[in-house]
């Protein structure tokens, strides 16, 4: 049981003091990856526990090299077991180290910025707009900017899908206004 929990809890660190994150926004942002059991927010860090280890694996893979909520790059790793769990794991052992599971590279996400959105729309409206045509690529994530409500973000799983989305969405009419779609240049770290 302790081992199962260690594979479902993720630690997110290096949250800047200026970034406003709360358990509700974190839950909303990550719930598309799977059922969330708990979100705990601390000073400059937070924990998210998923019901399934495979969901935690997916989130770990995605956000190791991808900015979280479009704000910043966070440190993401499996959470260390709590003291009670650590004690159960090490009972009877006098030597040796416990090792963290090997980290996998996240699947890249390719963001597209949409400008000229009408006021009052939500991320679901933006997602529906992005997949209006049958030939439109399926977005992986959508959100509306917290600072500029006329701007939204749509992320795709491949560069080709993002480029196709820009061609398809740029200049398209959305609620009686035309939107501008542009690719966001993402810097990737090489390991």
PDB file of C-alpha atoms in Angstrom:
ATOM      1  CA  UNK A   1       0.000   0.000   0.000  1.00  0.00           C
ATOM      2  CA  UNK A   2       2.765   2.455   0.924  1.00  0.00           C
ATOM      3  CA  UNK A   3       4.518   1.753  -2.357  1.00  0.00           C
ATOM      4  CA  UNK A   4       1.278   2.315  -4.289  1.00  0.00           C
ATOM      5  CA  UNK A   5       0.774   5.699  -2.623  1.00  0.00           C
ATOM      6  CA  UNK A   6       4.352   6.743  -3.397  1.00  0.00           C
ATOM      7  CA  UNK A   7       3.565   6.191  -7.105  1.00  0.00           C
ATOM      8  CA  UNK A   8       0.357   8.281  -7.008  1.00  0.00           C
ATOM      9  CA  UNK A   9       1.590  11.393  -5.119  1.00  0.00           C
ATOM     10  CA  UNK A  10       3.527  14.084  -6.977  1.00  0.00           C
ATOM     11  CA  UNK A  11       5.552  16.953  -5.567  1.00  0.00           C
ATOM     12  CA  UNK A  12       5.650  20.261  -7.483  1.00  0.00           C
ATOM     13  CA  UNK A  13       8.328  22.657  -6.261  1.00  0.00           C
ATOM     14  CA  UNK A  14       9.978  25.971  -7.120  1.00  0.00           C
ATOM     15  CA  UNK A  15       6.667  27.854  -7.207  1.00  0.00           C
ATOM     16  CA  UNK A  16       7.500  31.554  -7.243  1.00  0.00           C
ATOM     17  CA  UNK A  17       5.988  33.690  -4.526  1.00  0.00           C
ATOM     18  CA  UNK A  18       4.372  35.916  -7.164  1.00  0.00           C
ATOM     19  CA  UNK A  19       2.460  33.013  -8.767  1.00  0.00           C
ATOM     20  CA  UNK A  20      -0.997  32.609  -7.294  1.00  0.00           C
ATOM     21  CA  UNK A  21      -1.910  28.940  -7.223  1.00  0.00           C
ATOM     22  CA  UNK A  22      -4.670  27.460  -5.115  1.00  0.00           C
ATOM     23  CA  UNK A  23      -5.950  23.925  -4.724  1.00  0.00           C
ATOM     24  CA  UNK A  24      -9.028  24.604  -6.896  1.00  0.00           C
ATOM     25  CA  UNK A  25      -7.057  25.955  -9.879  1.00  0.00           C
ATOM     26  CA  UNK A  26      -4.510  23.130  -9.596  1.00  0.00           C
ATOM     27  CA  UNK A  27      -7.298  20.537  -9.375  1.00  0.00           C
ATOM     28  CA  UNK A  28      -9.062  22.012 -12.422  1.00  0.00           C
ATOM     29  CA  UNK A  29      -5.828  22.134 -14.435  1.00  0.00           C
ATOM     30  CA  UNK A  30      -4.762  18.542 -13.704  1.00  0.00           C
ATOM     31  CA  UNK A  31      -8.144  16.780 -13.513  1.00  0.00           C
ATOM     32  CA  UNK A  32      -8.057  16.023 -17.258  1.00  0.00           C
ATOM     33  CA  UNK A  33      -5.211  13.569 -16.542  1.00  0.00           C
ATOM     34  CA  UNK A  34      -7.255  11.463 -14.113  1.00  0.00           C
ATOM     35  CA  UNK A  35      -9.140  11.298 -10.823  1.00  0.00           C
ATOM     36  CA  UNK A  36      -7.465  13.463  -8.167  1.00  0.00           C
ATOM     37  CA  UNK A  37      -7.658  12.290  -4.559  1.00  0.00           C
ATOM     38  CA  UNK A  38      -6.084  15.322  -2.890  1.00  0.00           C
ATOM     39  CA  UNK A  39      -4.291  18.611  -3.554  1.00  0.00           C
ATOM     40  CA  UNK A  40      -2.200  20.175  -0.755  1.00  0.00           C
ATOM     41  CA  UNK A  41      -0.711  23.623  -1.297  1.00  0.00           C
ATOM     42  CA  UNK A  42       2.229  24.895   0.755  1.00  0.00           C
ATOM     43  CA  UNK A  43       4.575  27.842   0.508  1.00  0.00           C
ATOM     44  CA  UNK A  44       6.438  27.544  -2.844  1.00  0.00           C
ATOM     45  CA  UNK A  45       5.298  23.931  -3.379  1.00  0.00           C
ATOM     46  CA  UNK A  46       2.254  21.679  -3.624  1.00  0.00           C
ATOM     47  CA  UNK A  47       1.353  17.980  -3.683  1.00  0.00           C
ATOM     48  CA  UNK A  48      -1.186  16.252  -5.912  1.00  0.00           C
ATOM     49  CA  UNK A  49      -2.338  12.702  -5.268  1.00  0.00           C
ATOM     50  CA  UNK A  50      -3.999  10.766  -8.089  1.00  0.00           C
ATOM     51  CA  UNK A  51      -6.182   7.720  -7.727  1.00  0.00           C
ATOM     52  CA  UNK A  52      -4.176   5.806 -10.357  1.00  0.00           C
ATOM     53  CA  UNK A  53      -0.380   5.558 -10.599  1.00  0.00           C
ATOM     54  CA  UNK A  54      -0.596   5.708 -14.401  1.00  0.00           C
ATOM     55  CA  UNK A  55      -2.223   9.167 -14.181  1.00  0.00           C
ATOM     56  CA  UNK A  56       0.573  10.398 -11.908  1.00  0.00           C
ATOM     57  CA  UNK A  57       3.123   8.954 -14.378  1.00  0.00           C
ATOM     58  CA  UNK A  58       1.483  10.903 -17.233  1.00  0.00           C
ATOM     59  CA  UNK A  59       1.541  14.186 -15.312  1.00  0.00           C
ATOM     60  CA  UNK A  60       5.156  13.635 -14.270  1.00  0.00           C
ATOM     61  CA  UNK A  61       6.157  12.927 -17.865  1.00  0.00           C
ATOM     62  CA  UNK A  62       4.358  15.991 -19.229  1.00  0.00           C
ATOM     63  CA  UNK A  63       5.379  18.610 -16.687  1.00  0.00           C
ATOM     64  CA  UNK A  64       9.051  17.827 -16.204  1.00  0.00           C
ATOM     65  CA  UNK A  65       9.902  20.039 -19.198  1.00  0.00           C
ATOM     66  CA  UNK A  66       6.653  21.969 -19.715  1.00  0.00           C
ATOM     67  CA  UNK A  67       5.656  25.168 -17.896  1.00  0.00           C
ATOM     68  CA  UNK A  68       2.841  24.556 -15.417  1.00  0.00           C
ATOM     69  CA  UNK A  69      -0.368  26.466 -16.232  1.00  0.00           C
ATOM     70  CA  UNK A  70       1.661  28.470 -18.728  1.00  0.00           C
ATOM     71  CA  UNK A  71       3.326  30.334 -15.859  1.00  0.00           C
ATOM     72  CA  UNK A  72       6.696  28.770 -15.142  1.00  0.00           C
ATOM     73  CA  UNK A  73       8.844  25.665 -15.108  1.00  0.00           C
ATOM     74  CA  UNK A  74       8.364  23.696 -11.873  1.00  0.00           C
ATOM     75  CA  UNK A  75      10.330  20.867 -10.328  1.00  0.00           C
ATOM     76  CA  UNK A  76       8.099  17.789 -10.598  1.00  0.00           C
ATOM     77  CA  UNK A  77       8.854  14.419  -9.029  1.00  0.00           C
ATOM     78  CA  UNK A  78       7.232  11.608  -7.129  1.00  0.00           C
ATOM     79  CA  UNK A  79       6.646  12.707  -3.540  1.00  0.00           C
ATOM     80  CA  UNK A  80       8.801  11.128  -0.895  1.00  0.00           C
ATOM     81  CA  UNK A  81       6.905   8.747   1.353  1.00  0.00           C
ATOM     82  CA  UNK A  82       5.592  10.209   4.570  1.00  0.00           C
ATOM     83  CA  UNK A  83       7.396   9.259   7.771  1.00  0.00           C
ATOM     84  CA  UNK A  84       5.052   6.370   8.596  1.00  0.00           C
ATOM     85  CA  UNK A  85       5.458   4.973   5.084  1.00  0.00           C
ATOM     86  CA  UNK A  86       9.229   5.437   5.152  1.00  0.00           C
ATOM     87  CA  UNK A  87       9.414   3.572   8.445  1.00  0.00           C
ATOM     88  CA  UNK A  88       7.403   0.668   7.012  1.00  0.00           C
ATOM     89  CA  UNK A  89       9.642   0.509   3.943  1.00  0.00           C
ATOM     90  CA  UNK A  90      12.898   0.519   5.882  1.00  0.00           C
ATOM     91  CA  UNK A  91      11.851  -1.765   8.752  1.00  0.00           C
ATOM     92  CA  UNK A  92      14.372  -4.564   9.069  1.00  0.00           C
ATOM     93  CA  UNK A  93      16.935  -2.904   6.783  1.00  0.00           C
ATOM     94  CA  UNK A  94      20.231  -1.766   8.233  1.00  0.00           C
ATOM     95  CA  UNK A  95      22.066  -0.865   5.012  1.00  0.00           C
ATOM     96  CA  UNK A  96      21.152   0.291   1.550  1.00  0.00           C
ATOM     97  CA  UNK A  97      19.435   3.251   0.016  1.00  0.00           C
ATOM     98  CA  UNK A  98      15.904   3.653  -1.157  1.00  0.00           C
ATOM     99  CA  UNK A  99      15.933   4.910  -4.721  1.00  0.00           C
ATOM    100  CA  UNK A 100      13.400   6.998  -6.497  1.00  0.00           C
ATOM    101  CA  UNK A 101      11.934   5.474  -9.636  1.00  0.00           C
ATOM    102  CA  UNK A 102      13.700   6.503 -12.837  1.00  0.00           C
ATOM    103  CA  UNK A 103      12.359   9.739 -14.312  1.00  0.00           C
ATOM    104  CA  UNK A 104      10.932   9.607 -17.817  1.00  0.00           C
ATOM    105  CA  UNK A 105      10.989  12.495 -20.252  1.00  0.00           C
ATOM    106  CA  UNK A 106       7.581  14.111 -20.598  1.00  0.00           C
ATOM    107  CA  UNK A 107       5.636  14.045 -23.818  1.00  0.00           C
ATOM    108  CA  UNK A 108       6.126  17.480 -25.360  1.00  0.00           C
ATOM    109  CA  UNK A 109       3.200  19.860 -25.719  1.00  0.00           C
ATOM    110  CA  UNK A 110       3.060  22.527 -28.391  1.00  0.00           C
ATOM    111  CA  UNK A 111       1.180  25.701 -27.403  1.00  0.00           C
ATOM    112  CA  UNK A 112      -0.791  28.014 -29.673  1.00  0.00           C
ATOM    113  CA  UNK A 113      -1.937  31.469 -28.542  1.00  0.00           C
ATOM    114  CA  UNK A 114      -5.376  32.680 -29.607  1.00  0.00           C
ATOM    115  CA  UNK A 115      -5.944  36.461 -29.464  1.00  0.00           C
ATOM    116  CA  UNK A 116      -9.127  38.432 -30.016  1.00  0.00           C
ATOM    117  CA  UNK A 117     -11.411  36.217 -27.948  1.00  0.00           C
ATOM    118  CA  UNK A 118     -14.739  37.682 -26.880  1.00  0.00           C
ATOM    119  CA  UNK A 119     -15.263  38.449 -23.196  1.00  0.00           C
ATOM    120  CA  UNK A 120     -17.020  35.903 -21.037  1.00  0.00           C
ATOM    121  CA  UNK A 121     -15.950  32.677 -22.729  1.00  0.00           C
ATOM    122  CA  UNK A 122     -14.508  29.786 -20.752  1.00  0.00           C
ATOM    123  CA  UNK A 123     -11.881  27.179 -21.620  1.00  0.00           C
ATOM    124  CA  UNK A 124     -14.606  24.740 -22.720  1.00  0.00           C
ATOM    125  CA  UNK A 125     -15.840  27.258 -25.318  1.00  0.00           C
ATOM    126  CA  UNK A 126     -12.276  27.671 -26.576  1.00  0.00           C
ATOM    127  CA  UNK A 127     -11.817  23.895 -26.820  1.00  0.00           C
ATOM    128  CA  UNK A 128     -15.087  23.521 -28.730  1.00  0.00           C
ATOM    129  CA  UNK A 129     -14.012  26.333 -31.076  1.00  0.00           C
ATOM    130  CA  UNK A 130     -10.638  24.630 -31.636  1.00  0.00           C
ATOM    131  CA  UNK A 131     -12.313  21.339 -32.642  1.00  0.00           C
ATOM    132  CA  UNK A 132     -15.253  22.791 -34.583  1.00  0.00           C
ATOM    133  CA  UNK A 133     -14.191  21.221 -37.874  1.00  0.00           C
ATOM    134  CA  UNK A 134     -13.773  17.456 -38.144  1.00  0.00           C
ATOM    135  CA  UNK A 135     -10.319  17.948 -39.671  1.00  0.00           C
ATOM    136  CA  UNK A 136      -9.135  20.150 -36.760  1.00  0.00           C
ATOM    137  CA  UNK A 137      -6.488  18.547 -34.531  1.00  0.00           C
ATOM    138  CA  UNK A 138      -7.593  17.614 -31.013  1.00  0.00           C
ATOM    139  CA  UNK A 139      -6.227  19.903 -28.298  1.00  0.00           C
ATOM    140  CA  UNK A 140      -4.496  18.415 -25.257  1.00  0.00           C
ATOM    141  CA  UNK A 141      -5.186  21.449 -23.056  1.00  0.00           C
ATOM    142  CA  UNK A 142      -7.049  24.770 -23.285  1.00  0.00           C
ATOM    143  CA  UNK A 143      -7.265  27.771 -20.973  1.00  0.00           C
ATOM    144  CA  UNK A 144      -8.064  31.475 -20.961  1.00  0.00           C
ATOM    145  CA  UNK A 145      -5.351  33.905 -19.788  1.00  0.00           C
ATOM    146  CA  UNK A 146      -5.889  35.126 -16.238  1.00  0.00           C
ATOM    147  CA  UNK A 147      -4.321  38.485 -17.086  1.00  0.00           C
ATOM    148  CA  UNK A 148      -5.868  39.117 -20.530  1.00  0.00           C
ATOM    149  CA  UNK A 149      -9.352  37.646 -21.016  1.00  0.00           C
ATOM    150  CA  UNK A 150      -9.135  38.249 -24.775  1.00  0.00           C
ATOM    151  CA  UNK A 151      -6.293  35.730 -24.998  1.00  0.00           C
ATOM    152  CA  UNK A 152      -6.349  31.946 -24.743  1.00  0.00           C
ATOM    153  CA  UNK A 153      -3.949  29.047 -24.963  1.00  0.00           C
ATOM    154  CA  UNK A 154      -4.423  25.727 -26.735  1.00  0.00           C
ATOM    155  CA  UNK A 155      -1.811  22.977 -26.492  1.00  0.00           C
ATOM    156  CA  UNK A 156      -1.320  20.119 -28.955  1.00  0.00           C
ATOM    157  CA  UNK A 157       0.640  16.870 -28.735  1.00  0.00           C
ATOM    158  CA  UNK A 158       2.746  17.461 -31.862  1.00  0.00           C
ATOM    159  CA  UNK A 159       4.342  20.335 -33.713  1.00  0.00           C
ATOM    160  CA  UNK A 160       2.469  19.317 -36.859  1.00  0.00           C
ATOM    161  CA  UNK A 161      -0.906  19.461 -35.065  1.00  0.00           C
ATOM    162  CA  UNK A 162      -0.062  22.902 -33.621  1.00  0.00           C
ATOM    163  CA  UNK A 163       0.962  24.204 -37.065  1.00  0.00           C
ATOM    164  CA  UNK A 164      -2.244  22.802 -38.611  1.00  0.00           C
ATOM    165  CA  UNK A 165      -4.273  24.437 -35.839  1.00  0.00           C
ATOM    166  CA  UNK A 166      -2.664  27.824 -36.519  1.00  0.00           C
ATOM    167  CA  UNK A 167      -3.512  27.508 -40.228  1.00  0.00           C
ATOM    168  CA  UNK A 168      -7.064  26.402 -39.452  1.00  0.00           C
ATOM    169  CA  UNK A 169      -7.872  28.851 -36.622  1.00  0.00           C
ATOM    170  CA  UNK A 170      -6.065  32.019 -37.723  1.00  0.00           C
ATOM    171  CA  UNK A 171      -8.662  34.488 -38.995  1.00  0.00           C
ATOM    172  CA  UNK A 172     -11.592  32.201 -38.147  1.00  0.00           C
ATOM    173  CA  UNK A 173     -14.736  33.941 -36.896  1.00  0.00           C
ATOM    174  CA  UNK A 174     -15.561  33.270 -33.244  1.00  0.00           C
ATOM    175  CA  UNK A 175     -18.636  34.976 -31.755  1.00  0.00           C
ATOM    176  CA  UNK A 176     -18.740  37.614 -34.525  1.00  0.00           C
ATOM    177  CA  UNK A 177     -15.046  38.502 -34.282  1.00  0.00           C
ATOM    178  CA  UNK A 178     -11.944  37.152 -36.017  1.00  0.00           C
ATOM    179  CA  UNK A 179      -9.207  35.592 -33.910  1.00  0.00           C
ATOM    180  CA  UNK A 180      -5.462  35.527 -34.448  1.00  0.00           C
ATOM    181  CA  UNK A 181      -3.677  32.216 -33.863  1.00  0.00           C
ATOM    182  CA  UNK A 182       0.112  32.053 -33.412  1.00  0.00           C
ATOM    183  CA  UNK A 183       2.614  29.393 -32.412  1.00  0.00           C
ATOM    184  CA  UNK A 184       4.393  29.882 -29.101  1.00  0.00           C
ATOM    185  CA  UNK A 185       8.108  29.199 -29.281  1.00  0.00           C
ATOM    186  CA  UNK A 186       9.014  26.770 -26.502  1.00  0.00           C
ATOM    187  CA  UNK A 187      12.588  26.329 -25.312  1.00  0.00           C
ATOM    188  CA  UNK A 188      13.412  22.719 -24.496  1.00  0.00           C
ATOM    189  CA  UNK A 189      16.304  21.720 -22.273  1.00  0.00           C
ATOM    190  CA  UNK A 190      18.579  18.995 -23.581  1.00  0.00           C
ATOM    191  CA  UNK A 191      19.704  16.365 -21.147  1.00  0.00           C
TER     192      UNK A 191
END
